[in-house]
Short mmCIF file of C-alpha atoms in Angstrom, two decimals:
data_model
loop_
_atom_site.label_atom_id
_atom_site.label_comp_id
_atom_site.label_asym_id
_atom_site.label_seq_id
_atom_site.Cartn_x
_atom_site.Cartn_y
_atom_site.Cartn_z
CA PRO A 1 88.60 142.65 109.34
CA HIS A 2 89.55 139.03 108.65
CA GLU A 3 92.40 140.30 106.44
CA LEU A 4 94.02 142.11 109.37
CA SER A 5 96.19 140.71 112.14
CA GLY A 6 95.13 140.88 115.78
CA GLY A 7 97.30 143.92 116.42
CA MET A 8 95.95 145.73 113.36
CA ARG A 9 92.36 145.01 114.40
CA GLN A 10 93.11 146.44 117.83
CA ARG A 11 94.51 149.60 116.20
CA VAL A 12 91.23 149.96 114.30
CA MET A 13 89.29 149.71 117.57
CA ILE A 14 91.51 152.35 119.18
CA ALA A 15 90.99 154.66 116.19
CA MET A 16 87.21 154.15 116.46
CA ALA A 17 87.29 154.96 120.16
CA PHE A 18 89.28 158.18 119.67
CA SER A 19 87.26 159.28 116.63
CA CYS A 20 84.50 160.69 118.84
CA HIS A 21 86.97 162.82 120.85
CA PRO A 22 86.07 161.17 124.16
CA ARG A 23 87.13 162.31 127.61
CA LEU A 24 87.29 158.70 128.87
CA ILE A 25 88.36 155.49 127.11
CA VAL A 26 87.44 152.14 128.70
CA ALA A 27 90.03 149.60 127.53
CA ASP A 28 88.80 146.10 128.41
CA GLU A 29 91.73 143.65 128.19
CA PRO A 30 93.11 145.37 125.04
CA THR A 31 96.27 143.24 124.83
CA THR A 32 95.24 139.85 126.24
CA ALA A 33 95.41 137.90 122.97
CA LEU A 34 98.47 139.71 121.58
CA ASP A 35 102.12 138.70 121.64
CA VAL A 36 104.61 140.82 123.57
CA THR A 37 105.93 142.83 120.61
CA VAL A 38 102.46 143.76 119.35
CA GLN A 39 101.32 144.34 122.94
CA ALA A 40 104.12 146.87 123.42
CA GLN A 41 103.08 148.68 120.23
CA ILE A 42 99.41 148.81 121.27
CA LEU A 43 100.19 150.05 124.78
CA ASN A 44 102.52 152.75 123.43
CA LEU A 45 99.87 153.82 120.91
CA LEU A 46 97.16 153.96 123.57
CA LYS A 47 99.38 155.96 125.91
CA GLU A 48 100.52 158.38 123.20
CA ARG A 49 96.99 159.09 121.94
CA ALA A 50 95.63 159.51 125.46
CA THR A 51 98.40 161.98 126.32
CA ALA A 52 98.05 163.89 123.05
CA THR A 53 94.27 164.29 123.42
CA ASN A 54 94.21 164.69 127.22
CA THR A 55 91.96 161.62 127.47
CA SER A 56 91.60 159.49 130.59
CA VAL A 57 91.91 155.71 130.26
CA LEU A 58 90.22 153.10 132.45
CA LEU A 59 92.24 149.94 131.82
CA ILE A 60 90.77 146.56 132.73
CA THR A 61 93.38 143.81 132.74
CA HIS A 62 94.80 140.85 134.63
CA ASP A 63 98.39 141.61 133.53
CA LEU A 64 100.07 143.31 136.48
CA ALA A 65 103.15 144.22 134.44
CA VAL A 66 100.93 146.13 132.00
CA VAL A 67 99.31 147.91 134.96
CA ALA A 68 102.72 148.90 136.30
CA GLN A 69 103.81 150.16 132.89
CA LEU A 70 100.71 152.17 131.95
CA CYS A 71 98.66 153.17 134.99
CA ASN A 72 98.91 155.94 137.56
CA ARG A 73 96.42 154.37 139.96
CA VAL A 74 95.20 150.83 140.40
CA TYR A 75 92.05 149.28 141.89
CA VAL A 76 92.19 145.58 142.83
CA MET A 77 88.89 143.68 142.60
CA TYR A 78 88.11 140.39 144.32
CA ARG A 79 84.70 138.69 144.28
CA GLY A 80 82.96 141.83 143.02
CA LYS A 81 84.52 144.19 145.57
CA ILE A 82 87.42 146.63 145.43
CA VAL A 83 89.72 145.32 148.15
CA GLU A 84 92.67 147.66 147.61
CA GLN A 85 93.39 150.89 145.76
CA GLY A 86 96.09 153.51 145.50
CA ALA A 87 99.04 154.70 143.48
CA THR A 88 100.34 151.91 141.25
CA ARG A 89 103.83 151.87 142.74
CA GLN A 90 102.41 151.75 146.25
CA VAL A 91 99.86 148.97 145.63
CA ILE A 92 102.16 146.72 143.60
CA GLY A 93 105.30 147.54 145.56
CA SER A 94 103.74 147.19 149.02
CA PRO A 95 100.44 145.30 148.72
CA GLN A 96 98.29 145.31 151.85
CA HIS A 97 95.47 142.90 151.00
CA ALA A 98 96.00 139.14 150.89
CA TYR A 99 94.49 138.88 147.40
CA THR A 100 96.85 141.49 145.95
CA ARG A 101 99.82 139.71 147.49
CA ALA A 102 98.56 136.40 146.11
CA LEU A 103 98.25 137.83 142.59
CA LEU A 104 101.84 139.05 142.68
CA ASN A 105 103.12 135.76 144.10
CA ALA A 106 101.34 133.83 141.33
CA LEU A 107 103.46 135.52 138.66
CA PRO A 108 106.21 133.29 137.22
CA GLU A 109 108.49 136.32 136.93
CA GLY A 110 111.49 135.98 139.22
CA LYS A 111 110.60 132.47 140.44
CA VAL A 112 112.88 129.42 140.31
CA PRO A 113 112.26 127.69 136.94
CA LYS A 114 109.97 124.67 137.25
CA SER A 115 109.12 125.46 140.87
CA ARG A 116 105.49 125.38 141.94
CA LEU A 117 103.81 128.77 141.89
CA GLU A 118 101.64 129.98 144.74
CA THR A 119 97.97 129.81 143.77
CA VAL A 120 95.54 132.55 144.70
CA ALA A 121 92.99 130.08 146.07
CA ALA A 122 95.49 128.51 148.45
CA ALA A 123 96.80 131.90 149.56
CA MET A 124 93.30 133.20 150.26
CA LEU A 125 92.41 130.11 152.27
CA GLU A 126 95.55 130.62 154.36
CA ALA A 127 94.74 134.30 154.78
CA LYS A 128 91.18 133.40 155.78
CA SER A 129 92.48 131.20 158.56
CA GLU A 130 94.58 134.13 159.77
CA ALA A 131 91.51 136.41 159.73
CA ASP A 132 92.93 138.56 156.92
CA VAL A 133 89.74 137.86 154.97
CA SER A 134 86.22 138.23 156.29
CA SER A 135 84.86 134.98 157.68
CA SER A 136 81.60 135.58 155.83
CA GLU A 137 83.26 134.97 152.45
CA PRO A 138 82.91 131.46 150.99
CA ALA A 139 86.20 129.68 150.59
CA ALA A 140 87.59 129.46 147.07
CA PRO A 141 88.23 125.96 145.70
CA VAL A 142 91.77 124.86 146.38
CA ALA A 143 93.76 122.53 144.18
CA ALA A 144 95.68 119.67 145.72
CA ALA A 145 98.81 120.82 147.48
CA MET A 146 101.99 120.45 145.49
CA PRO A 147 105.62 120.68 146.56
CA LYS A 148 107.20 124.11 146.25
CA SER A 149 110.53 122.87 144.94
CA ALA A 150 111.34 122.07 141.35
CA PRO A 151 110.61 118.48 140.28
CA ALA A 152 113.44 116.04 139.76
CA ALA A 153 114.73 115.65 136.23
CA HIS A 154 113.63 112.54 134.38
CA GLY A 155 114.12 110.99 130.96
CA ASP A 156 117.47 110.04 129.50
CA GLY A 157 117.51 113.05 127.17
CA SER A 158 117.52 110.98 123.99
CA PRO A 159 115.52 112.50 121.10
CA LEU A 160 111.84 111.58 121.29
CA PHE A 161 110.74 113.86 118.45
CA GLU A 162 112.74 115.51 115.67
CA ALA A 163 111.91 117.90 112.85
CA VAL A 164 114.38 117.87 109.96
CA GLY A 165 113.93 120.59 107.37
CA ALA A 166 110.20 120.78 108.14
CA THR A 167 108.33 123.09 105.76
CA VAL A 168 104.65 124.04 105.73
CA ARG A 169 102.98 125.93 102.89
CA TYR A 170 99.46 127.20 102.34
CA PRO A 171 98.03 127.76 98.84
CA ARG A 172 97.17 131.40 98.17
CA LYS A 173 96.38 131.42 94.43
CA PHE A 174 94.48 128.92 92.30
CA ASN A 175 93.98 128.41 88.58
CA PHE A 176 90.62 128.03 86.84
CA VAL A 177 90.34 124.33 87.77
CA GLY A 178 91.06 124.99 91.44
CA ARG A 179 94.68 123.83 91.55
CA PRO A 180 97.07 125.97 93.62
CA THR A 181 99.56 128.01 91.62
CA ALA A 182 101.21 130.00 94.42
CA TYR A 183 101.93 129.30 98.06
CA THR A 184 102.66 131.13 101.29
CA THR A 185 105.40 129.51 103.35
CA ALA A 186 104.37 129.42 107.01
CA VAL A 187 107.22 127.21 108.27
CA ASN A 188 110.52 127.24 106.42
CA GLN A 189 112.93 124.30 106.81
CA ILE A 190 113.13 124.23 110.58
CA ASN A 191 115.21 121.74 112.54
CA LEU A 192 114.22 120.91 116.10
CA VAL A 193 114.95 118.14 118.61
CA VAL A 194 112.68 117.40 121.58
CA PRO A 195 114.53 115.21 124.15
CA GLU A 196 112.50 112.69 126.10
CA GLY A 197 111.26 113.90 129.47
CA LYS A 198 112.06 117.55 128.76
CA THR A 199 110.05 120.65 127.96
CA VAL A 200 110.96 122.39 124.73
CA SER A 201 109.26 125.72 124.10
CA ILE A 202 108.81 127.54 120.83
CA VAL A 203 108.40 131.26 121.43
CA GLY A 204 107.63 133.94 118.88
CA GLU A 205 105.13 136.55 117.82
CA SER A 206 101.67 135.74 116.48
CA GLY A 207 101.69 134.54 112.88
CA CYS A 208 105.29 133.32 112.91
CA GLY A 209 104.30 129.69 112.22
CA LYS A 210 104.24 128.13 115.69
CA THR A 211 100.71 126.74 115.49
CA SER A 212 101.15 125.66 111.85
CA PHE A 213 104.13 123.56 112.90
CA VAL A 214 102.25 121.92 115.78
CA ASN A 215 99.22 121.22 113.59
CA THR A 216 101.51 119.51 111.10
CA ILE A 217 102.80 117.15 113.79
CA VAL A 218 99.27 115.88 114.53
CA GLY A 219 98.32 115.72 110.85
CA LEU A 220 95.92 118.67 110.72
CA VAL A 221 98.13 120.43 108.16
CA PRO A 222 100.19 118.56 105.52
CA LEU A 223 103.97 118.69 105.58
CA ALA A 224 105.22 120.24 102.32
CA ALA A 225 108.88 119.21 102.69
CA GLY A 226 111.28 117.75 105.22
CA GLU A 227 110.66 114.99 107.73
CA LEU A 228 109.14 114.55 111.18
CA ARG A 229 110.55 111.72 113.28
CA TYR A 230 109.18 110.07 116.41
CA LYS A 231 111.46 107.62 118.21
CA GLY A 232 113.80 107.83 115.22
CA GLN A 233 111.18 106.78 112.66
CA ASN A 234 109.22 108.77 110.11
CA LEU A 235 106.18 110.00 112.02
CA HIS A 236 103.71 109.60 109.17
CA ALA A 237 104.82 106.00 108.52
CA LEU A 238 104.01 104.88 112.07
CA ASP A 239 100.94 102.87 112.99
CA ALA A 240 97.95 104.50 114.68
CA ALA A 241 98.75 103.05 118.10
CA THR A 242 102.19 104.67 118.15
CA ARG A 243 100.93 107.98 116.82
CA ARG A 244 98.41 108.12 119.65
CA GLU A 245 101.38 108.70 121.93
CA ILE A 246 101.37 112.28 120.60
CA GLN A 247 98.44 114.39 121.79
CA ILE A 248 97.61 118.09 121.57
CA VAL A 249 96.01 120.65 123.88
CA PHE A 250 94.61 123.51 121.83
CA GLN A 251 94.85 127.21 122.59
CA ASP A 252 91.18 127.97 123.19
CA PRO A 253 89.52 125.39 125.47
CA GLN A 254 86.06 126.81 124.82
CA SER A 255 86.16 126.18 121.06
CA SER A 256 88.00 122.86 121.36
CA LEU A 257 85.30 121.25 123.56
CA ASP A 258 82.00 120.11 122.03
CA PRO A 259 79.34 122.31 123.72
CA ARG A 260 76.68 119.59 123.32
CA TRP A 261 78.56 116.83 125.17
CA PRO A 262 79.01 116.25 128.91
CA ILE A 263 82.62 116.19 129.97
CA TRP A 264 82.74 112.42 130.55
CA ARG A 265 82.10 111.98 126.84
CA ILE A 266 84.55 114.74 125.85
CA MET A 267 87.40 113.40 127.98
CA THR A 268 86.99 109.81 126.77
CA GLU A 269 86.34 110.53 123.09
CA PRO A 270 89.87 109.43 122.01
CA LEU A 271 89.22 106.00 123.56
CA THR A 272 86.27 105.38 121.23
CA VAL A 273 88.13 105.90 117.94
CA GLU A 274 89.08 102.23 117.53
CA ASN A 275 87.47 100.53 120.53
CA ARG A 276 83.95 100.48 121.92
CA PRO A 277 84.16 100.57 125.72
CA SER A 278 80.94 100.47 127.68
CA LYS A 279 79.40 103.67 128.99
CA ALA A 280 80.17 102.60 132.56
CA GLU A 281 83.85 102.08 131.67
CA LEU A 282 84.03 105.48 129.99
CA ARG A 283 82.43 107.21 132.98
CA ASP A 284 84.86 105.53 135.38
CA THR A 285 87.77 106.59 133.17
CA ALA A 286 86.47 110.17 133.03
CA ALA A 287 86.20 110.28 136.83
CA ASN A 288 89.81 109.11 137.14
CA LEU A 289 90.95 111.69 134.58
CA CYS A 290 89.14 114.40 136.53
CA GLN A 291 91.09 113.45 139.64
CA MET A 292 94.34 113.53 137.66
CA VAL A 293 93.77 117.10 136.50
CA GLY A 294 92.31 118.48 139.73
CA LEU A 295 88.58 118.45 138.92
CA ASP A 296 85.75 117.06 141.02
CA PRO A 297 84.95 113.53 139.68
CA ARG A 298 81.28 114.20 140.48
CA SER A 299 81.19 116.85 137.74
CA ILE A 300 81.47 114.43 134.80
CA ASP A 301 77.83 114.98 133.79
CA ARG A 302 78.18 118.75 133.53
CA MET A 303 78.49 120.62 130.22
CA PRO A 304 81.50 122.74 129.13
CA HIS A 305 79.68 126.06 129.60
CA GLU A 306 79.29 125.27 133.30
CA PHE A 307 83.06 125.44 133.85
CA SER A 308 85.47 128.36 134.08
CA GLY A 309 88.24 128.92 131.53
CA GLY A 310 90.85 127.25 133.71
CA GLN A 311 88.58 124.28 134.38
CA ARG A 312 87.90 123.89 130.67
CA GLN A 313 91.64 123.81 130.04
CA ARG A 314 91.94 121.06 132.66
CA ILE A 315 89.25 119.12 130.77
CA ALA A 316 91.25 119.51 127.54
CA ILE A 317 94.41 118.29 129.28
CA GLY A 318 92.50 115.33 130.73
CA ARG A 319 91.23 114.41 127.27
CA ALA A 320 94.79 114.43 125.93
CA LEU A 321 95.93 112.20 128.82
CA SER A 322 93.18 109.63 128.22
CA VAL A 323 95.32 107.60 125.78
CA HIS A 324 98.49 107.70 127.94
CA PRO A 325 100.63 109.92 125.67
CA ARG A 326 104.38 110.37 125.89
CA LEU A 327 104.52 113.69 124.01
CA LEU A 328 102.07 116.52 124.69
CA LEU A 329 101.82 119.44 122.29
CA LEU A 330 100.66 122.47 124.29
CA ASP A 331 99.54 125.30 122.00
CA GLU A 332 99.29 128.48 124.08
CA PRO A 333 97.59 126.62 126.97
CA THR A 334 97.60 129.64 129.30
CA SER A 335 97.15 132.58 126.91
CA ALA A 336 93.43 132.99 127.63
CA LEU A 337 93.80 132.69 131.42
CA ASP A 338 94.37 135.27 134.14
CA VAL A 339 97.50 135.12 136.27
CA SER A 340 95.92 133.17 139.14
CA VAL A 341 94.49 130.43 136.89
CA GLN A 342 97.69 130.44 134.82
CA ALA A 343 99.64 129.50 137.95
CA GLN A 344 97.28 126.58 138.61
CA ILE A 345 97.66 125.22 135.06
CA LEU A 346 101.46 125.57 135.13
CA ASN A 347 101.57 123.73 138.46
CA LEU A 348 99.35 121.01 137.01
CA LEU A 349 101.56 120.57 133.94
CA LEU A 350 104.71 120.36 136.04
CA ASP A 351 103.11 117.86 138.40
CA LEU A 352 101.85 115.66 135.54
CA GLN A 353 105.25 115.72 133.87
CA ASP A 354 106.97 114.72 137.08
CA GLN A 355 104.47 111.95 137.83
CA TYR A 356 104.03 110.44 134.36
CA GLN A 357 107.39 111.28 132.73
CA LEU A 358 105.74 113.32 129.98
CA THR A 359 107.56 115.27 127.29
CA TYR A 360 106.21 118.70 126.36
CA LEU A 361 106.44 120.79 123.21
CA PHE A 362 105.18 124.09 124.58
CA ILE A 363 104.05 126.89 122.26
CA SER A 364 103.73 130.41 123.67
CA HIS A 365 104.41 134.10 123.22
CA ASN A 366 104.52 134.63 127.00
CA VAL A 367 108.23 134.81 127.75
CA ALA A 368 107.78 134.69 131.54
CA VAL A 369 105.81 131.44 131.27
CA VAL A 370 108.32 129.98 128.81
CA ARG A 371 111.21 130.86 131.11
CA HIS A 372 109.47 129.17 134.03
CA ILE A 373 108.47 125.87 132.44
CA SER A 374 111.17 125.17 129.82
CA ASP A 375 114.38 123.20 129.64
CA LEU A 376 115.10 124.26 126.06
CA VAL A 377 113.81 127.18 124.00
CA ALA A 378 113.58 127.79 120.26
CA VAL A 379 112.82 131.30 119.00
CA MET A 380 110.71 131.43 115.84
CA TYR A 381 110.53 134.42 113.49
CA MET A 382 108.78 134.56 110.12
CA GLY A 383 108.59 130.79 109.83
CA GLU A 384 112.20 130.08 110.79
CA ILE A 385 113.93 129.13 114.03
CA VAL A 386 116.50 131.89 114.46
CA GLU A 387 117.90 130.81 117.83
CA GLN A 388 117.66 127.80 120.12
CA GLY A 389 119.39 126.36 123.15
CA LEU A 390 119.07 126.06 126.92
CA ALA A 391 116.26 128.23 128.25
CA ASP A 392 118.49 130.30 130.51
CA ASP A 393 121.05 130.91 127.75
CA VAL A 394 118.53 131.96 125.10
CA LEU A 395 116.36 134.16 127.33
CA THR A 396 119.12 135.69 129.45
CA ARG A 397 121.89 136.04 126.85
CA PRO A 398 120.12 136.25 123.47
CA GLN A 399 122.35 136.27 120.41
CA HIS A 400 119.92 136.96 117.57
CA GLU A 401 118.61 140.48 117.00
CA TYR A 402 114.97 139.35 117.00
CA THR A 403 115.40 137.51 120.31
CA ARG A 404 116.84 140.67 121.85
CA THR A 405 113.90 142.69 120.47
CA LEU A 406 111.48 140.13 121.89
CA MET A 407 113.08 140.26 125.32
CA ASP A 408 113.13 144.07 125.33
CA ALA A 409 109.38 144.12 124.62
CA VAL A 410 108.48 141.90 127.59
CA PRO A 411 106.71 144.00 130.25
CA THR A 412 108.02 143.33 133.76
CA LEU A 413 107.31 144.92 137.12
CA GLU A 414 110.99 145.67 137.66
CA ARG A 415 111.39 147.36 134.27
CA ALA A 416 108.17 149.36 134.66
CA PHE A 417 109.17 150.76 138.05
CA ALA A 418 112.74 151.42 136.92
CA GLY A 419 111.44 153.56 134.06
CA SER A 420 108.86 155.42 136.11
#
């Protein structure tokens, strides 16, 4: 299995499920971790096999566009209860329950780029006050209110980070003494400029080299050829203090947080690399970081497993902010989150950028998220950047064949209903 891609492994699971000639298939988030092109292939395969074998499918997902594309009926669950059900077009087109409306409003699709998205928690609290929700339900936690309009532009636009001919290779064959004799090129001579104060997104399918490139910037993977520049200087020739201005938020918050440490220690770990602050100082810093990222400062003694996925991602963002970075590398920060939590994290990132003049290099295969948060977009395919430019130009008027294929594969509510 480890020799297969995520999409191939999912095909194996589908084949196993259909091998017993079932009457019902339960598909639990079958496309959550897949990029849009592979997702489209898996959904088409699932639909074709179900139709050919007259098999019913119970699809469990948080992707409303996938629901609109694949399902005949939909059931909306909130706090363990089904709060709305009906034909897919009816429920999504004319939602009756406050929670269903909040889910749809939390989608970045069709929203003004860089505007604040409506969060489900805030919408449900408002609905509760209007008696749309039973008064016996406990209120959901609500993040601090943020302005609905897009934040003001900041930064002079001068290059903060540059990649010039950057190449990353992994050894794939070794001789008898263990020296590599053949390599696989993951990133092939890419050129990229990240202006200060802006958000540059790299979008592409899984395995195209996005994460390899980001890991090279922070020194986790060696650069085989080319040059990385920060503030006009060779990145790897800079002193440690300057390089600390570049921090990373990893894709999976659960695996990137030490399960044996309380969050005050996790969030302040970067501060202990060269200095030895007192425990009291570290705890005070952790409490301040919690406030910055929308967590309760009283929770600093809790362990990672006591937090939800979105809260763990806030912890990871807080850890990155602990050393006052100027450039944040965000590797798929919302890919493991449902649409309501995704909206909260996107709002948080936009608010932090506006408040602290941060620069983002955002990695994702979610085109709707990229469109919402980005100033500039680079499209990566098989280790190369095949198209880049202003976000609206690249995503609305793509020039490269792969970019057009990528955009055609993106599931949207409008496209799903138009084709139904």
